[in-house]
Amino acid sequence: MRTISQIIDDAPVTPEIDETFKKIQNALNAPFTPHFFRVWATSPESLKGIWPVMNHILTRGRVGRRLKEMIFVAISSLKSCHYCEAAHHAFCLNIGVSQAQINTLIEDHTISETDSAKDKAAIDFAVKLAKDSHTSSEQDFETLKFHGFDEEEIMEIIAMSGMAVFYNHLANATKINIDEGFTKILSKHGKNSSV
């Protein structure tokens, strides 16, 4: 039986959607439009809502994209979202996250404190919320503030956690095919392209 992603593999691309694809490539600093967005182009109104969420939460704000990508990989592995894990694994590699750090994100949904205690605190909090959003507490805020995050940055981490869960849901439900561009990046680093 074919997946939703295979059924709507080639959505029609209107000039407006093509313009959105160019914006996506530019904002993500990607050499191609990820298959995820190409599948969602089948529903232009949905795409109009889906893309801005990622654009504002992942690529903008005061928390750096490097940390946000690591959060995305950790949560995608936790949620068994093979597409998002592969895509954001590739983005992590392209922005300087080491393969050893990515392996730990995939296997343990965190990183070592020796890599960065501050990043670890943010990742651990985001993963905790992805497991159960009811678990946030004042103590979490105090821990993150201790590591140097202010309230605005903590809210960005919460938004990033929720966005990752949302995108994982969309990718898992449609069973998005992993882009050849991502598999090439991963294979260059000795990772199995099927993730």
PDB file of C-alpha atoms in Angstrom:
ATOM      1  CA  MET A   1       0.000   0.000   0.000  1.00  0.00           C
ATOM      2  CA  ARG A   2       1.348   3.421  -0.936  1.00  0.00           C
ATOM      3  CA  THR A   3       1.926   6.142   1.644  1.00  0.00           C
ATOM      4  CA  ILE A   4       0.289   9.566   1.456  1.00  0.00           C
ATOM      5  CA  SER A   5       3.691  10.956   0.496  1.00  0.00           C
ATOM      6  CA  GLN A   6       3.883   8.563  -2.473  1.00  0.00           C
ATOM      7  CA  ILE A   7       0.307   9.267  -3.562  1.00  0.00           C
ATOM      8  CA  ILE A   8       0.914  13.035  -3.755  1.00  0.00           C
ATOM      9  CA  ASP A   9       4.577  12.915  -4.680  1.00  0.00           C
ATOM     10  CA  ASP A  10       4.350  15.683  -7.263  1.00  0.00           C
ATOM     11  CA  ALA A  11       1.939  18.374  -6.138  1.00  0.00           C
ATOM     12  CA  PRO A  12       1.175  21.049  -8.746  1.00  0.00           C
ATOM     13  CA  VAL A  13       3.417  24.083  -8.305  1.00  0.00           C
ATOM     14  CA  THR A  14       1.748  27.415  -8.964  1.00  0.00           C
ATOM     15  CA  PRO A  15       3.831  30.612  -9.245  1.00  0.00           C
ATOM     16  CA  GLU A  16       2.757  31.509  -5.692  1.00  0.00           C
ATOM     17  CA  ILE A  17       3.882  28.125  -4.337  1.00  0.00           C
ATOM     18  CA  ASP A  18       7.130  28.366  -6.297  1.00  0.00           C
ATOM     19  CA  GLU A  19       7.751  31.723  -4.599  1.00  0.00           C
ATOM     20  CA  THR A  20       7.111  30.080  -1.217  1.00  0.00           C
ATOM     21  CA  PHE A  21       9.564  27.302  -2.127  1.00  0.00           C
ATOM     22  CA  LYS A  22      12.246  29.909  -2.881  1.00  0.00           C
ATOM     23  CA  LYS A  23      11.611  31.569   0.493  1.00  0.00           C
ATOM     24  CA  ILE A  24      11.882  28.187   2.221  1.00  0.00           C
ATOM     25  CA  GLN A  25      15.205  27.389   0.549  1.00  0.00           C
ATOM     26  CA  ASN A  26      16.568  30.811   1.406  1.00  0.00           C
ATOM     27  CA  ALA A  27      15.438  30.805   5.050  1.00  0.00           C
ATOM     28  CA  LEU A  28      16.668  27.250   5.674  1.00  0.00           C
ATOM     29  CA  ASN A  29      19.866  27.830   3.693  1.00  0.00           C
ATOM     30  CA  ALA A  30      19.001  24.664   1.765  1.00  0.00           C
ATOM     31  CA  PRO A  31      20.101  23.796  -1.796  1.00  0.00           C
ATOM     32  CA  PHE A  32      16.612  22.396  -2.545  1.00  0.00           C
ATOM     33  CA  THR A  33      13.052  22.622  -1.274  1.00  0.00           C
ATOM     34  CA  PRO A  34      12.599  19.738   1.176  1.00  0.00           C
ATOM     35  CA  HIS A  35      10.121  17.084   0.104  1.00  0.00           C
ATOM     36  CA  PHE A  36       8.084  17.821   3.236  1.00  0.00           C
ATOM     37  CA  PHE A  37       7.006  21.188   1.807  1.00  0.00           C
ATOM     38  CA  ARG A  38       6.521  19.811  -1.704  1.00  0.00           C
ATOM     39  CA  VAL A  39       3.987  17.294  -0.374  1.00  0.00           C
ATOM     40  CA  TRP A  40       2.163  19.961   1.624  1.00  0.00           C
ATOM     41  CA  ALA A  41       1.911  22.101  -1.524  1.00  0.00           C
ATOM     42  CA  THR A  42      -1.036  19.816  -2.373  1.00  0.00           C
ATOM     43  CA  SER A  43      -2.901  21.888   0.210  1.00  0.00           C
ATOM     44  CA  PRO A  44      -1.787  25.500  -0.407  1.00  0.00           C
ATOM     45  CA  GLU A  45      -3.772  26.856   2.544  1.00  0.00           C
ATOM     46  CA  SER A  46      -2.146  24.339   4.881  1.00  0.00           C
ATOM     47  CA  LEU A  47       1.283  25.165   3.473  1.00  0.00           C
ATOM     48  CA  LYS A  48       0.601  28.873   4.101  1.00  0.00           C
ATOM     49  CA  GLY A  49       0.159  28.024   7.772  1.00  0.00           C
ATOM     50  CA  ILE A  50       2.827  25.344   8.115  1.00  0.00           C
ATOM     51  CA  TRP A  51       5.800  27.190   6.629  1.00  0.00           C
ATOM     52  CA  PRO A  52       5.587  30.412   8.702  1.00  0.00           C
ATOM     53  CA  VAL A  53       5.636  28.358  11.917  1.00  0.00           C
ATOM     54  CA  MET A  54       9.027  26.911  11.013  1.00  0.00           C
ATOM     55  CA  ASN A  55      10.285  30.158   9.557  1.00  0.00           C
ATOM     56  CA  HIS A  56       9.597  32.159  12.710  1.00  0.00           C
ATOM     57  CA  ILE A  57      10.442  29.551  15.336  1.00  0.00           C
ATOM     58  CA  LEU A  58      13.395  27.673  13.800  1.00  0.00           C
ATOM     59  CA  THR A  59      15.181  30.329  11.764  1.00  0.00           C
ATOM     60  CA  ARG A  60      14.535  33.493  13.796  1.00  0.00           C
ATOM     61  CA  GLY A  61      14.650  34.664  17.380  1.00  0.00           C
ATOM     62  CA  ARG A  62      17.333  34.986  20.023  1.00  0.00           C
ATOM     63  CA  VAL A  63      18.066  31.290  20.541  1.00  0.00           C
ATOM     64  CA  GLY A  64      20.487  30.243  17.812  1.00  0.00           C
ATOM     65  CA  ARG A  65      19.542  27.920  15.012  1.00  0.00           C
ATOM     66  CA  ARG A  66      22.287  25.465  15.966  1.00  0.00           C
ATOM     67  CA  LEU A  67      20.641  24.750  19.330  1.00  0.00           C
ATOM     68  CA  LYS A  68      17.177  24.666  17.782  1.00  0.00           C
ATOM     69  CA  GLU A  69      18.312  22.109  15.198  1.00  0.00           C
ATOM     70  CA  MET A  70      19.754  19.935  17.971  1.00  0.00           C
ATOM     71  CA  ILE A  71      16.419  20.126  19.805  1.00  0.00           C
ATOM     72  CA  PHE A  72      14.678  19.119  16.565  1.00  0.00           C
ATOM     73  CA  VAL A  73      16.894  16.049  16.130  1.00  0.00           C
ATOM     74  CA  ALA A  74      16.456  14.938  19.758  1.00  0.00           C
ATOM     75  CA  ILE A  75      12.659  15.252  19.641  1.00  0.00           C
ATOM     76  CA  SER A  76      12.390  13.680  16.176  1.00  0.00           C
ATOM     77  CA  SER A  77      14.333  10.654  17.396  1.00  0.00           C
ATOM     78  CA  LEU A  78      12.161  10.488  20.528  1.00  0.00           C
ATOM     79  CA  LYS A  79       8.994  10.597  18.386  1.00  0.00           C
ATOM     80  CA  SER A  80      10.395   8.145  15.788  1.00  0.00           C
ATOM     81  CA  CYS A  81      10.009  10.701  13.009  1.00  0.00           C
ATOM     82  CA  HIS A  82      12.542   9.338  10.535  1.00  0.00           C
ATOM     83  CA  TYR A  83      12.024  12.149   8.029  1.00  0.00           C
ATOM     84  CA  CYS A  84      12.535  15.003  10.498  1.00  0.00           C
ATOM     85  CA  GLU A  85      15.429  13.192  12.150  1.00  0.00           C
ATOM     86  CA  ALA A  86      17.201  12.771   8.792  1.00  0.00           C
ATOM     87  CA  ALA A  87      16.461  16.293   7.564  1.00  0.00           C
ATOM     88  CA  HIS A  88      17.577  18.033  10.737  1.00  0.00           C
ATOM     89  CA  HIS A  89      20.517  15.672  11.177  1.00  0.00           C
ATOM     90  CA  ALA A  90      21.684  16.961   7.785  1.00  0.00           C
ATOM     91  CA  PHE A  91      21.034  20.588   8.776  1.00  0.00           C
ATOM     92  CA  CYS A  92      22.981  20.032  12.018  1.00  0.00           C
ATOM     93  CA  LEU A  93      25.963  18.698  10.074  1.00  0.00           C
ATOM     94  CA  ASN A  94      25.831  21.705   7.745  1.00  0.00           C
ATOM     95  CA  ILE A  95      25.970  24.171  10.645  1.00  0.00           C
ATOM     96  CA  GLY A  96      28.774  22.530  12.567  1.00  0.00           C
ATOM     97  CA  VAL A  97      27.216  20.108  15.039  1.00  0.00           C
ATOM     98  CA  SER A  98      29.576  17.142  15.362  1.00  0.00           C
ATOM     99  CA  GLN A  99      28.522  13.650  14.347  1.00  0.00           C
ATOM    100  CA  ALA A 100      29.287  12.490  17.905  1.00  0.00           C
ATOM    101  CA  GLN A 101      26.863  15.079  19.323  1.00  0.00           C
ATOM    102  CA  ILE A 102      24.199  14.094  16.795  1.00  0.00           C
ATOM    103  CA  ASN A 103      24.632  10.422  17.674  1.00  0.00           C
ATOM    104  CA  THR A 104      23.988  11.263  21.338  1.00  0.00           C
ATOM    105  CA  LEU A 105      20.944  13.359  20.395  1.00  0.00           C
ATOM    106  CA  ILE A 106      19.554  10.407  18.422  1.00  0.00           C
ATOM    107  CA  GLU A 107      20.401   7.707  20.950  1.00  0.00           C
ATOM    108  CA  ASP A 108      19.869   9.536  24.265  1.00  0.00           C
ATOM    109  CA  HIS A 109      17.821  12.620  23.247  1.00  0.00           C
ATOM    110  CA  THR A 110      20.389  14.898  24.878  1.00  0.00           C
ATOM    111  CA  ILE A 111      24.046  15.862  24.699  1.00  0.00           C
ATOM    112  CA  SER A 112      26.901  15.556  27.162  1.00  0.00           C
ATOM    113  CA  GLU A 113      27.379  18.326  29.713  1.00  0.00           C
ATOM    114  CA  THR A 114      30.995  18.447  28.595  1.00  0.00           C
ATOM    115  CA  ASP A 115      29.786  19.634  25.170  1.00  0.00           C
ATOM    116  CA  SER A 116      27.749  22.477  26.674  1.00  0.00           C
ATOM    117  CA  ALA A 117      25.877  22.483  29.975  1.00  0.00           C
ATOM    118  CA  LYS A 118      23.761  25.379  28.694  1.00  0.00           C
ATOM    119  CA  ASP A 119      22.729  23.596  25.483  1.00  0.00           C
ATOM    120  CA  LYS A 120      22.096  20.380  27.426  1.00  0.00           C
ATOM    121  CA  ALA A 121      19.735  22.191  29.816  1.00  0.00           C
ATOM    122  CA  ALA A 122      17.727  23.594  26.893  1.00  0.00           C
ATOM    123  CA  ILE A 123      17.592  20.270  25.029  1.00  0.00           C
ATOM    124  CA  ASP A 124      16.600  18.362  28.162  1.00  0.00           C
ATOM    125  CA  PHE A 125      13.790  20.840  28.872  1.00  0.00           C
ATOM    126  CA  ALA A 126      12.501  20.738  25.281  1.00  0.00           C
ATOM    127  CA  VAL A 127      12.546  16.920  25.250  1.00  0.00           C
ATOM    128  CA  LYS A 128      10.807  16.799  28.631  1.00  0.00           C
ATOM    129  CA  LEU A 129       7.994  18.954  27.213  1.00  0.00           C
ATOM    130  CA  ALA A 130       7.803  16.813  24.057  1.00  0.00           C
ATOM    131  CA  LYS A 131       7.197  13.797  26.305  1.00  0.00           C
ATOM    132  CA  ASP A 132       4.569  15.586  28.404  1.00  0.00           C
ATOM    133  CA  SER A 133       3.838  19.291  28.036  1.00  0.00           C
ATOM    134  CA  HIS A 134       2.140  19.334  31.461  1.00  0.00           C
ATOM    135  CA  THR A 135       5.487  18.855  33.207  1.00  0.00           C
ATOM    136  CA  SER A 136       6.865  22.402  32.878  1.00  0.00           C
ATOM    137  CA  SER A 137       7.596  24.044  36.203  1.00  0.00           C
ATOM    138  CA  GLU A 138       9.062  27.073  37.916  1.00  0.00           C
ATOM    139  CA  GLN A 139      12.100  24.927  38.671  1.00  0.00           C
ATOM    140  CA  ASP A 140      12.656  24.461  34.922  1.00  0.00           C
ATOM    141  CA  PHE A 141      12.693  28.244  34.483  1.00  0.00           C
ATOM    142  CA  GLU A 142      15.144  28.626  37.371  1.00  0.00           C
ATOM    143  CA  THR A 143      17.435  25.944  35.930  1.00  0.00           C
ATOM    144  CA  LEU A 144      17.420  27.558  32.489  1.00  0.00           C
ATOM    145  CA  LYS A 145      17.995  31.028  33.979  1.00  0.00           C
ATOM    146  CA  PHE A 146      20.929  29.604  35.954  1.00  0.00           C
ATOM    147  CA  HIS A 147      22.415  28.480  32.620  1.00  0.00           C
ATOM    148  CA  GLY A 148      22.030  31.961  31.135  1.00  0.00           C
ATOM    149  CA  PHE A 149      18.679  31.888  29.336  1.00  0.00           C
ATOM    150  CA  ASP A 150      16.280  34.770  29.877  1.00  0.00           C
ATOM    151  CA  GLU A 151      12.487  34.507  29.823  1.00  0.00           C
ATOM    152  CA  GLU A 152      12.191  35.341  26.115  1.00  0.00           C
ATOM    153  CA  GLU A 153      14.695  32.628  25.216  1.00  0.00           C
ATOM    154  CA  ILE A 154      12.927  30.106  27.463  1.00  0.00           C
ATOM    155  CA  MET A 155       9.673  30.817  25.639  1.00  0.00           C
ATOM    156  CA  GLU A 156      11.512  30.228  22.328  1.00  0.00           C
ATOM    157  CA  ILE A 157      12.690  26.848  23.631  1.00  0.00           C
ATOM    158  CA  ILE A 158       9.091  25.954  24.542  1.00  0.00           C
ATOM    159  CA  ALA A 159       7.939  27.052  21.079  1.00  0.00           C
ATOM    160  CA  MET A 160      10.722  24.997  19.462  1.00  0.00           C
ATOM    161  CA  SER A 161       9.670  21.903  21.429  1.00  0.00           C
ATOM    162  CA  GLY A 162       6.045  22.301  20.360  1.00  0.00           C
ATOM    163  CA  MET A 163       6.984  23.019  16.756  1.00  0.00           C
ATOM    164  CA  ALA A 164       9.113  19.868  16.557  1.00  0.00           C
ATOM    165  CA  VAL A 165       6.221  17.751  17.870  1.00  0.00           C
ATOM    166  CA  PHE A 166       3.858  19.418  15.361  1.00  0.00           C
ATOM    167  CA  TYR A 167       6.176  18.817  12.391  1.00  0.00           C
ATOM    168  CA  ASN A 168       6.861  15.246  13.526  1.00  0.00           C
ATOM    169  CA  HIS A 169       3.107  14.650  13.534  1.00  0.00           C
ATOM    170  CA  LEU A 170       2.726  16.000   9.989  1.00  0.00           C
ATOM    171  CA  ALA A 171       5.719  14.090   8.621  1.00  0.00           C
ATOM    172  CA  ASN A 172       4.770  10.824  10.329  1.00  0.00           C
ATOM    173  CA  ALA A 173       1.134  11.051   9.215  1.00  0.00           C
ATOM    174  CA  THR A 174       2.123  11.527   5.578  1.00  0.00           C
ATOM    175  CA  LYS A 175       5.202   9.254   5.749  1.00  0.00           C
ATOM    176  CA  ILE A 176       7.323  11.777   3.870  1.00  0.00           C
ATOM    177  CA  ASN A 177      10.015  10.256   1.647  1.00  0.00           C
ATOM    178  CA  ILE A 178      13.488  11.367   2.751  1.00  0.00           C
ATOM    179  CA  ASP A 179      15.028  13.703   0.177  1.00  0.00           C
ATOM    180  CA  GLU A 180      17.971  12.469  -1.854  1.00  0.00           C
ATOM    181  CA  GLY A 181      19.742  15.713  -0.915  1.00  0.00           C
ATOM    182  CA  PHE A 182      19.563  14.797   2.772  1.00  0.00           C
ATOM    183  CA  THR A 183      20.621  11.182   2.192  1.00  0.00           C
ATOM    184  CA  LYS A 184      23.688  12.398   0.274  1.00  0.00           C
ATOM    185  CA  ILE A 185      24.734  14.644   3.161  1.00  0.00           C
ATOM    186  CA  LEU A 186      24.269  11.818   5.656  1.00  0.00           C
ATOM    187  CA  SER A 187      26.111   9.258   3.533  1.00  0.00           C
ATOM    188  CA  LYS A 188      29.065  11.662   3.190  1.00  0.00           C
ATOM    189  CA  HIS A 189      29.312  11.471   6.969  1.00  0.00           C
ATOM    190  CA  GLY A 190      29.012   7.684   7.015  1.00  0.00           C
ATOM    191  CA  LYS A 191      25.419   7.551   8.213  1.00  0.00           C
ATOM    192  CA  ASN A 192      22.805   5.165   6.840  1.00  0.00           C
ATOM    193  CA  SER A 193      20.598   7.195   4.509  1.00  0.00           C
ATOM    194  CA  SER A 194      17.453   5.348   5.570  1.00  0.00           C
ATOM    195  CA  VAL A 195      17.871   6.603   9.171  1.00  0.00           C
TER     196      VAL A 195
END
